[in-house]
Amino acid sequence: VMLDQSEFGLYTAKRDIESIMDNEHLHVTITSSLGSVINQSYMEKVIISNEVETIYHAAAYKHVSLVEDNIIEGLRNNSIGALYTAKAAVLANVKDFILISTDKAVNTASVMGASKRLAEMTLQAMQVVSDTTNFSMVRFGNVLGSSGSVVPLFLEQIDAGGPVTVTHPEVSRYFMTIAEAATLVMQAASMAEGGDVFLLDMGKPIRIMDLAERMIRLKGYSLRDEQNPMGDIEIQISGLKPGEKLHEELVTNSQLFSTSHRKIMRARETFISWGDLSQHLESIEDACESRNEGRVQQLLRDLFNISI
């Protein structure tokens, strides 16, 4: 059962899965539901009518700068959408609910990161008051080839003759392939005991400047810089955008524990009780409904002590 608010995304995903099934001679019924996680009654209908047992919740606006410019829609989709889906899951007695989270939720400096940490906290708090649904979240960094990945952007810029834009000479990010991330997410979910925050071992962070230089050379071009002014492609520093950090983190000062899988760790994160958090969520929901961006910003500052 697939649910997406993007008609094209849903159409493409269905075609991809049908192609795999044809090649592997599999016979599975695919249900494509076109809608949004911020429509709670629709979420309840889809989950109940399809007797869903496991939910992988990946719905999120994830471009940091875009969410900074669209705070209300970012919060509605990333935080309130997670709340509505979780409530629908409990109502429908869903067995397992897995939130796909992000390293940007750690010591967040952005609205996007705060919205995802709020989604995490919502599930952690709901776990304490839920007897039916097993909530967990899996936190990791950038996925190569996913929508919004820097790699396709660099390839596009290189094919156009440059320049390749990097936000800062020292900026670094964690990277993982789609296949590896998807496999580890499912393996982490199988270990969930309730309210777990899992972290995927993404290896060492990659310096984006090194990645850009390597991609230029792999495409058969030379780097144009002070040492080689006659080179083919130059790299331009565009500057960090609001909310972007030089280096991302996967964990706060919380305790880390190993699991039975060497690439999956479990974190013990503090969170606000459901009684208190639900009041914050109601306030955020009301402020979003009234399009009061200043109020939304103040509520986020109060919750996360960040400057936005």
Tab-separated table of C-alpha atoms in Angstrom:
chain	number	residue	atom	x	y	z
A	1	VAL	CA	0.000	0.000	0.000
A	2	MET	CA	1.624	3.236	-1.164
A	3	LEU	CA	0.469	6.710	-0.170
A	4	ASP	CA	1.859	9.913	-1.615
A	5	GLN	CA	0.631	13.439	-2.304
A	6	SER	CA	2.706	13.482	-5.513
A	7	GLU	CA	0.701	11.971	-8.358
A	8	PHE	CA	3.818	11.542	-10.508
A	9	GLY	CA	5.790	10.039	-7.614
A	10	LEU	CA	3.041	7.524	-6.946
A	11	TYR	CA	2.720	6.645	-10.643
A	12	THR	CA	6.489	6.192	-11.000
A	13	ALA	CA	6.787	4.061	-7.860
A	14	LYS	CA	3.976	1.775	-8.988
A	15	ARG	CA	5.578	1.298	-12.402
A	16	ASP	CA	8.937	0.504	-10.808
A	17	ILE	CA	7.430	-2.091	-8.474
A	18	GLU	CA	5.370	-3.661	-11.254
A	19	SER	CA	8.543	-4.001	-13.335
A	20	ILE	CA	10.332	-5.739	-10.463
A	21	MET	CA	7.393	-8.095	-9.937
A	22	ASP	CA	7.297	-8.975	-13.626
A	23	ASN	CA	11.019	-9.756	-13.647
A	24	GLU	CA	10.811	-11.838	-10.460
A	25	HIS	CA	7.461	-13.476	-11.341
A	26	LEU	CA	5.849	-12.134	-8.169
A	27	HIS	CA	2.148	-11.551	-7.651
A	28	VAL	CA	1.356	-8.822	-5.125
A	29	THR	CA	-1.606	-6.468	-5.140
A	30	ILE	CA	-0.492	-2.830	-5.222
A	31	THR	CA	-2.766	-0.133	-3.828
A	32	SER	CA	-1.893	3.443	-4.771
A	33	SER	CA	-3.490	6.055	-2.492
A	34	LEU	CA	-3.208	9.665	-3.588
A	35	GLY	CA	-3.394	11.961	-0.592
A	36	SER	CA	-1.583	13.762	2.186
A	37	VAL	CA	-0.548	12.813	5.719
A	38	ILE	CA	-2.062	16.061	6.984
A	39	ASN	CA	-5.538	14.696	6.199
A	40	GLN	CA	-6.136	12.594	9.327
A	41	SER	CA	-9.527	11.165	8.332
A	42	TYR	CA	-8.106	10.071	4.978
A	43	MET	CA	-5.118	8.448	6.699
A	44	GLU	CA	-7.510	6.528	8.958
A	45	LYS	CA	-9.565	5.372	5.961
A	46	VAL	CA	-6.525	4.153	4.001
A	47	ILE	CA	-4.964	2.341	6.953
A	48	ILE	CA	-8.176	0.711	8.185
A	49	SER	CA	-9.589	-0.267	4.775
A	50	ASN	CA	-6.294	-1.889	3.755
A	51	GLU	CA	-5.744	-3.538	7.161
A	52	VAL	CA	-2.235	-2.112	7.312
A	53	GLU	CA	0.055	-3.832	9.826
A	54	THR	CA	3.318	-1.921	9.284
A	55	ILE	CA	3.837	1.727	8.340
A	56	TYR	CA	7.078	3.202	7.006
A	57	HIS	CA	6.538	6.937	7.354
A	58	ALA	CA	8.862	8.765	4.956
A	59	ALA	CA	6.642	11.773	4.234
A	60	ALA	CA	8.726	14.929	4.683
A	61	TYR	CA	9.735	18.158	3.072
A	62	LYS	CA	13.506	17.851	3.411
A	63	HIS	CA	15.164	20.737	1.574
A	64	VAL	CA	16.505	22.875	4.425
A	65	SER	CA	16.379	26.222	2.626
A	66	LEU	CA	12.904	25.618	1.160
A	67	VAL	CA	11.465	24.718	4.553
A	68	GLU	CA	13.130	27.807	6.055
A	69	ASP	CA	11.157	29.843	3.505
A	70	ASN	CA	7.933	27.861	4.058
A	71	ILE	CA	7.867	27.298	7.798
A	72	ILE	CA	4.157	26.623	8.196
A	73	GLU	CA	3.873	24.072	5.397
A	74	GLY	CA	7.107	22.428	6.572
A	75	LEU	CA	5.758	22.006	10.117
A	76	ARG	CA	2.338	20.860	8.918
A	77	ASN	CA	3.770	18.175	6.666
A	78	ASN	CA	6.744	16.989	8.731
A	79	SER	CA	5.415	17.273	12.296
A	80	ILE	CA	1.624	17.484	12.229
A	81	GLY	CA	1.519	14.910	9.406
A	82	ALA	CA	3.525	12.480	11.540
A	83	LEU	CA	1.163	13.146	14.463
A	84	TYR	CA	-1.955	12.495	12.373
A	85	THR	CA	-0.528	9.314	10.860
A	86	ALA	CA	0.538	8.042	14.278
A	87	LYS	CA	-2.930	8.719	15.701
A	88	ALA	CA	-4.502	6.898	12.753
A	89	ALA	CA	-2.115	3.984	13.305
A	90	VAL	CA	-3.124	3.656	16.963
A	91	LEU	CA	-6.816	3.857	16.080
A	92	ALA	CA	-6.354	1.090	13.487
A	93	ASN	CA	-4.241	-1.093	15.799
A	94	VAL	CA	-1.253	-0.969	13.448
A	95	LYS	CA	1.458	-3.258	14.783
A	96	ASP	CA	4.612	-1.337	13.781
A	97	PHE	CA	5.191	2.301	12.863
A	98	ILE	CA	8.673	3.279	11.623
A	99	LEU	CA	9.552	6.930	11.107
A	100	ILE	CA	12.290	7.715	8.598
A	101	SER	CA	14.207	10.520	10.308
A	102	THR	CA	17.336	12.533	9.589
A	103	ASP	CA	20.676	13.593	11.039
A	104	LYS	CA	19.376	17.165	10.765
A	105	ALA	CA	17.129	16.454	13.780
A	106	VAL	CA	20.239	16.382	16.008
A	107	ASN	CA	21.222	19.672	17.702
A	108	THR	CA	19.105	21.240	15.018
A	109	ALA	CA	19.840	24.630	13.503
A	110	SER	CA	16.959	24.601	11.016
A	111	VAL	CA	13.179	24.480	10.891
A	112	MET	CA	13.440	21.295	8.829
A	113	GLY	CA	15.565	19.622	11.512
A	114	ALA	CA	13.281	20.873	14.288
A	115	SER	CA	10.214	19.574	12.447
A	116	LYS	CA	11.756	16.091	12.212
A	117	ARG	CA	12.917	16.084	15.843
A	118	LEU	CA	9.385	17.110	16.831
A	119	ALA	CA	8.068	14.144	14.829
A	120	GLU	CA	10.518	11.866	16.686
A	121	MET	CA	9.474	13.269	20.063
A	122	THR	CA	5.816	12.794	19.150
A	123	LEU	CA	6.312	9.076	18.562
A	124	GLN	CA	8.477	8.690	21.665
A	125	ALA	CA	5.797	10.331	23.805
A	126	MET	CA	2.937	8.435	22.158
A	127	GLN	CA	4.707	5.142	22.784
A	128	VAL	CA	4.286	5.612	26.520
A	129	VAL	CA	0.504	5.930	26.166
A	130	SER	CA	0.030	3.381	23.360
A	131	ASP	CA	-0.702	-0.265	24.101
A	132	THR	CA	-1.097	-1.392	20.497
A	133	THR	CA	1.420	0.230	18.151
A	134	ASN	CA	5.175	-0.250	18.349
A	135	PHE	CA	6.774	3.091	17.391
A	136	SER	CA	10.384	3.460	16.299
A	137	MET	CA	12.458	5.882	14.264
A	138	VAL	CA	15.566	5.428	12.153
A	139	ARG	CA	17.915	8.376	11.810
A	140	PHE	CA	20.490	8.692	9.029
A	141	GLY	CA	22.070	11.189	6.625
A	142	ASN	CA	21.987	11.795	2.892
A	143	VAL	CA	21.007	9.029	0.482
A	144	LEU	CA	22.836	8.961	-2.838
A	145	GLY	CA	20.466	9.227	-5.777
A	146	SER	CA	17.411	10.177	-3.719
A	147	SER	CA	15.344	13.228	-4.575
A	148	GLY	CA	17.293	16.295	-3.521
A	149	SER	CA	20.642	14.488	-3.442
A	150	VAL	CA	23.613	16.693	-4.288
A	151	VAL	CA	25.036	14.114	-6.708
A	152	PRO	CA	22.435	14.598	-9.516
A	153	LEU	CA	22.826	18.371	-9.086
A	154	PHE	CA	26.604	18.150	-9.509
A	155	LEU	CA	26.191	15.926	-12.585
A	156	GLU	CA	23.752	18.425	-14.100
A	157	GLN	CA	26.132	21.307	-13.423
A	158	ILE	CA	29.110	19.418	-14.864
A	159	ASP	CA	27.174	18.456	-18.020
A	160	ALA	CA	26.246	22.132	-18.461
A	161	GLY	CA	29.924	23.099	-18.361
A	162	GLY	CA	29.903	24.332	-14.776
A	163	PRO	CA	30.341	25.940	-12.458
A	164	VAL	CA	29.760	23.368	-9.727
A	165	THR	CA	28.390	25.104	-6.619
A	166	VAL	CA	29.499	24.117	-3.111
A	167	THR	CA	28.150	26.002	-0.099
A	168	HIS	CA	31.406	26.101	1.918
A	169	PRO	CA	34.974	24.791	1.420
A	170	GLU	CA	34.791	22.690	4.604
A	171	VAL	CA	31.166	21.501	4.506
A	172	SER	CA	30.780	17.731	4.957
A	173	ARG	CA	27.897	15.259	4.900
A	174	TYR	CA	27.191	11.588	5.554
A	175	PHE	CA	26.182	9.502	2.546
A	176	MET	CA	24.610	6.090	1.992
A	177	THR	CA	23.126	4.283	-1.022
A	178	ILE	CA	19.372	3.849	-1.414
A	179	ALA	CA	19.635	0.044	-1.249
A	180	GLU	CA	21.776	0.087	1.889
A	181	ALA	CA	19.544	2.627	3.652
A	182	ALA	CA	16.324	0.748	2.811
A	183	THR	CA	17.757	-2.593	3.955
A	184	LEU	CA	19.085	-1.194	7.234
A	185	VAL	CA	15.798	0.625	7.947
A	186	MET	CA	13.878	-2.656	7.693
A	187	GLN	CA	16.447	-4.502	9.801
A	188	ALA	CA	16.361	-1.795	12.474
A	189	ALA	CA	12.554	-1.917	12.545
A	190	SER	CA	12.676	-5.635	13.266
A	191	MET	CA	14.649	-4.886	16.460
A	192	ALA	CA	12.232	-2.253	17.768
A	193	GLU	CA	10.957	-2.700	21.307
A	194	GLY	CA	8.962	0.530	21.475
A	195	GLY	CA	10.021	4.169	21.261
A	196	ASP	CA	13.449	3.253	19.889
A	197	VAL	CA	15.697	5.782	18.165
A	198	PHE	CA	18.015	3.875	15.823
A	199	LEU	CA	21.096	5.346	14.173
A	200	LEU	CA	22.641	3.915	11.038
A	201	ASP	CA	26.430	3.749	10.849
A	202	MET	CA	27.171	5.846	7.774
A	203	GLY	CA	30.934	5.681	8.044
A	204	LYS	CA	32.974	8.856	7.921
A	205	PRO	CA	31.462	12.102	6.631
A	206	ILE	CA	32.537	13.121	3.127
A	207	ARG	CA	33.888	16.596	2.413
A	208	ILE	CA	31.625	18.000	-0.310
A	209	MET	CA	34.490	19.855	-1.985
A	210	ASP	CA	36.329	16.537	-2.404
A	211	LEU	CA	33.162	14.948	-3.819
A	212	ALA	CA	32.751	17.763	-6.364
A	213	GLU	CA	36.387	17.548	-7.465
A	214	ARG	CA	36.202	13.763	-7.790
A	215	MET	CA	33.008	13.908	-9.865
A	216	ILE	CA	34.511	16.500	-12.225
A	217	ARG	CA	37.500	14.239	-12.853
A	218	LEU	CA	35.377	11.082	-13.160
A	219	LYS	CA	33.418	12.795	-15.949
A	220	GLY	CA	36.674	13.325	-17.820
A	221	TYR	CA	37.123	17.026	-17.112
A	222	SER	CA	39.877	18.942	-15.370
A	223	LEU	CA	39.349	21.256	-12.420
A	224	ARG	CA	39.744	24.956	-13.130
A	225	ASP	CA	41.358	26.739	-10.175
A	226	GLU	CA	44.302	29.006	-9.320
A	227	GLN	CA	46.762	26.189	-9.983
A	228	ASN	CA	45.089	25.308	-13.293
A	229	PRO	CA	43.393	28.433	-14.747
A	230	MET	CA	42.908	26.713	-18.116
A	231	GLY	CA	40.917	23.792	-16.637
A	232	ASP	CA	37.435	22.792	-17.795
A	233	ILE	CA	35.119	23.137	-14.775
A	234	GLU	CA	35.404	25.470	-11.816
A	235	ILE	CA	33.920	25.147	-8.337
A	236	GLN	CA	32.171	28.205	-6.922
A	237	ILE	CA	31.466	28.741	-3.221
A	238	SER	CA	27.830	29.811	-2.902
A	239	GLY	CA	27.684	30.232	0.894
A	240	LEU	CA	25.738	28.342	3.537
A	241	LYS	CA	22.001	28.956	3.353
A	242	PRO	CA	19.894	29.735	6.442
A	243	GLY	CA	19.604	26.656	8.657
A	244	GLU	CA	22.480	24.754	7.028
A	245	LYS	CA	25.329	23.470	9.194
A	246	LEU	CA	28.941	22.822	8.245
A	247	HIS	CA	28.835	19.313	9.680
A	248	GLU	CA	25.849	17.115	10.521
A	249	GLU	CA	25.635	14.838	13.556
A	250	LEU	CA	23.783	11.577	14.100
A	251	VAL	CA	23.490	11.700	17.873
A	252	THR	CA	23.229	14.241	20.699
A	253	ASN	CA	24.820	13.693	24.089
A	254	SER	CA	22.476	10.749	24.626
A	255	GLN	CA	23.671	7.266	25.469
A	256	LEU	CA	24.483	4.931	22.607
A	257	PHE	CA	24.013	1.169	22.659
A	258	SER	CA	25.048	-1.483	20.170
A	259	THR	CA	22.521	-3.869	18.630
A	260	SER	CA	22.800	-7.306	17.047
A	261	HIS	CA	23.658	-5.556	13.751
A	262	ARG	CA	27.073	-3.896	13.550
A	263	LYS	CA	25.761	-1.001	11.416
A	264	ILE	CA	22.754	-0.184	13.612
A	265	MET	CA	22.964	1.551	16.996
A	266	ARG	CA	20.271	2.440	19.500
A	267	ALA	CA	20.192	5.848	21.222
A	268	ARG	CA	18.541	6.764	24.482
A	269	GLU	CA	17.055	10.189	23.813
A	270	THR	CA	15.190	12.362	26.285
A	271	PHE	CA	11.739	13.603	25.323
A	272	ILE	CA	8.741	15.484	26.705
A	273	SER	CA	5.823	13.562	28.202
A	274	TRP	CA	2.724	13.183	26.047
A	275	GLY	CA	0.663	15.349	28.413
A	276	ASP	CA	3.020	18.314	27.940
A	277	LEU	CA	3.995	17.659	24.322
A	278	SER	CA	0.397	17.343	23.150
A	279	GLN	CA	-0.217	20.914	24.356
A	280	HIS	CA	2.780	22.153	22.349
A	281	LEU	CA	1.517	20.277	19.300
A	282	GLU	CA	-1.960	21.785	19.656
A	283	SER	CA	-0.440	25.266	19.851
A	284	ILE	CA	1.687	24.638	16.765
A	285	GLU	CA	-1.309	23.202	14.923
A	286	ASP	CA	-3.440	26.231	15.797
A	287	ALA	CA	-0.686	28.650	14.761
A	288	CYS	CA	-0.277	26.835	11.439
A	289	GLU	CA	-4.039	26.888	10.831
A	290	SER	CA	-4.143	30.647	11.403
A	291	ARG	CA	-0.984	31.105	9.274
A	292	ASN	CA	0.714	32.861	12.201
A	293	GLU	CA	4.350	32.373	11.230
A	294	GLY	CA	5.687	34.504	14.074
A	295	ARG	CA	3.825	32.364	16.612
A	296	VAL	CA	5.133	29.170	14.989
A	297	GLN	CA	8.699	30.470	15.180
A	298	GLN	CA	8.279	31.391	18.841
A	299	LEU	CA	6.889	27.939	19.691
A	300	LEU	CA	9.871	26.275	17.994
A	301	ARG	CA	12.288	28.561	19.845
A	302	ASP	CA	10.630	27.624	23.137
A	303	LEU	CA	10.828	23.904	22.367
A	304	PHE	CA	14.328	23.673	20.916
A	305	ASN	CA	16.118	26.836	22.054
A	306	ILE	CA	17.180	27.632	18.497
A	307	SER	CA	17.445	30.917	16.643
A	308	ILE	CA	15.037	30.898	13.689
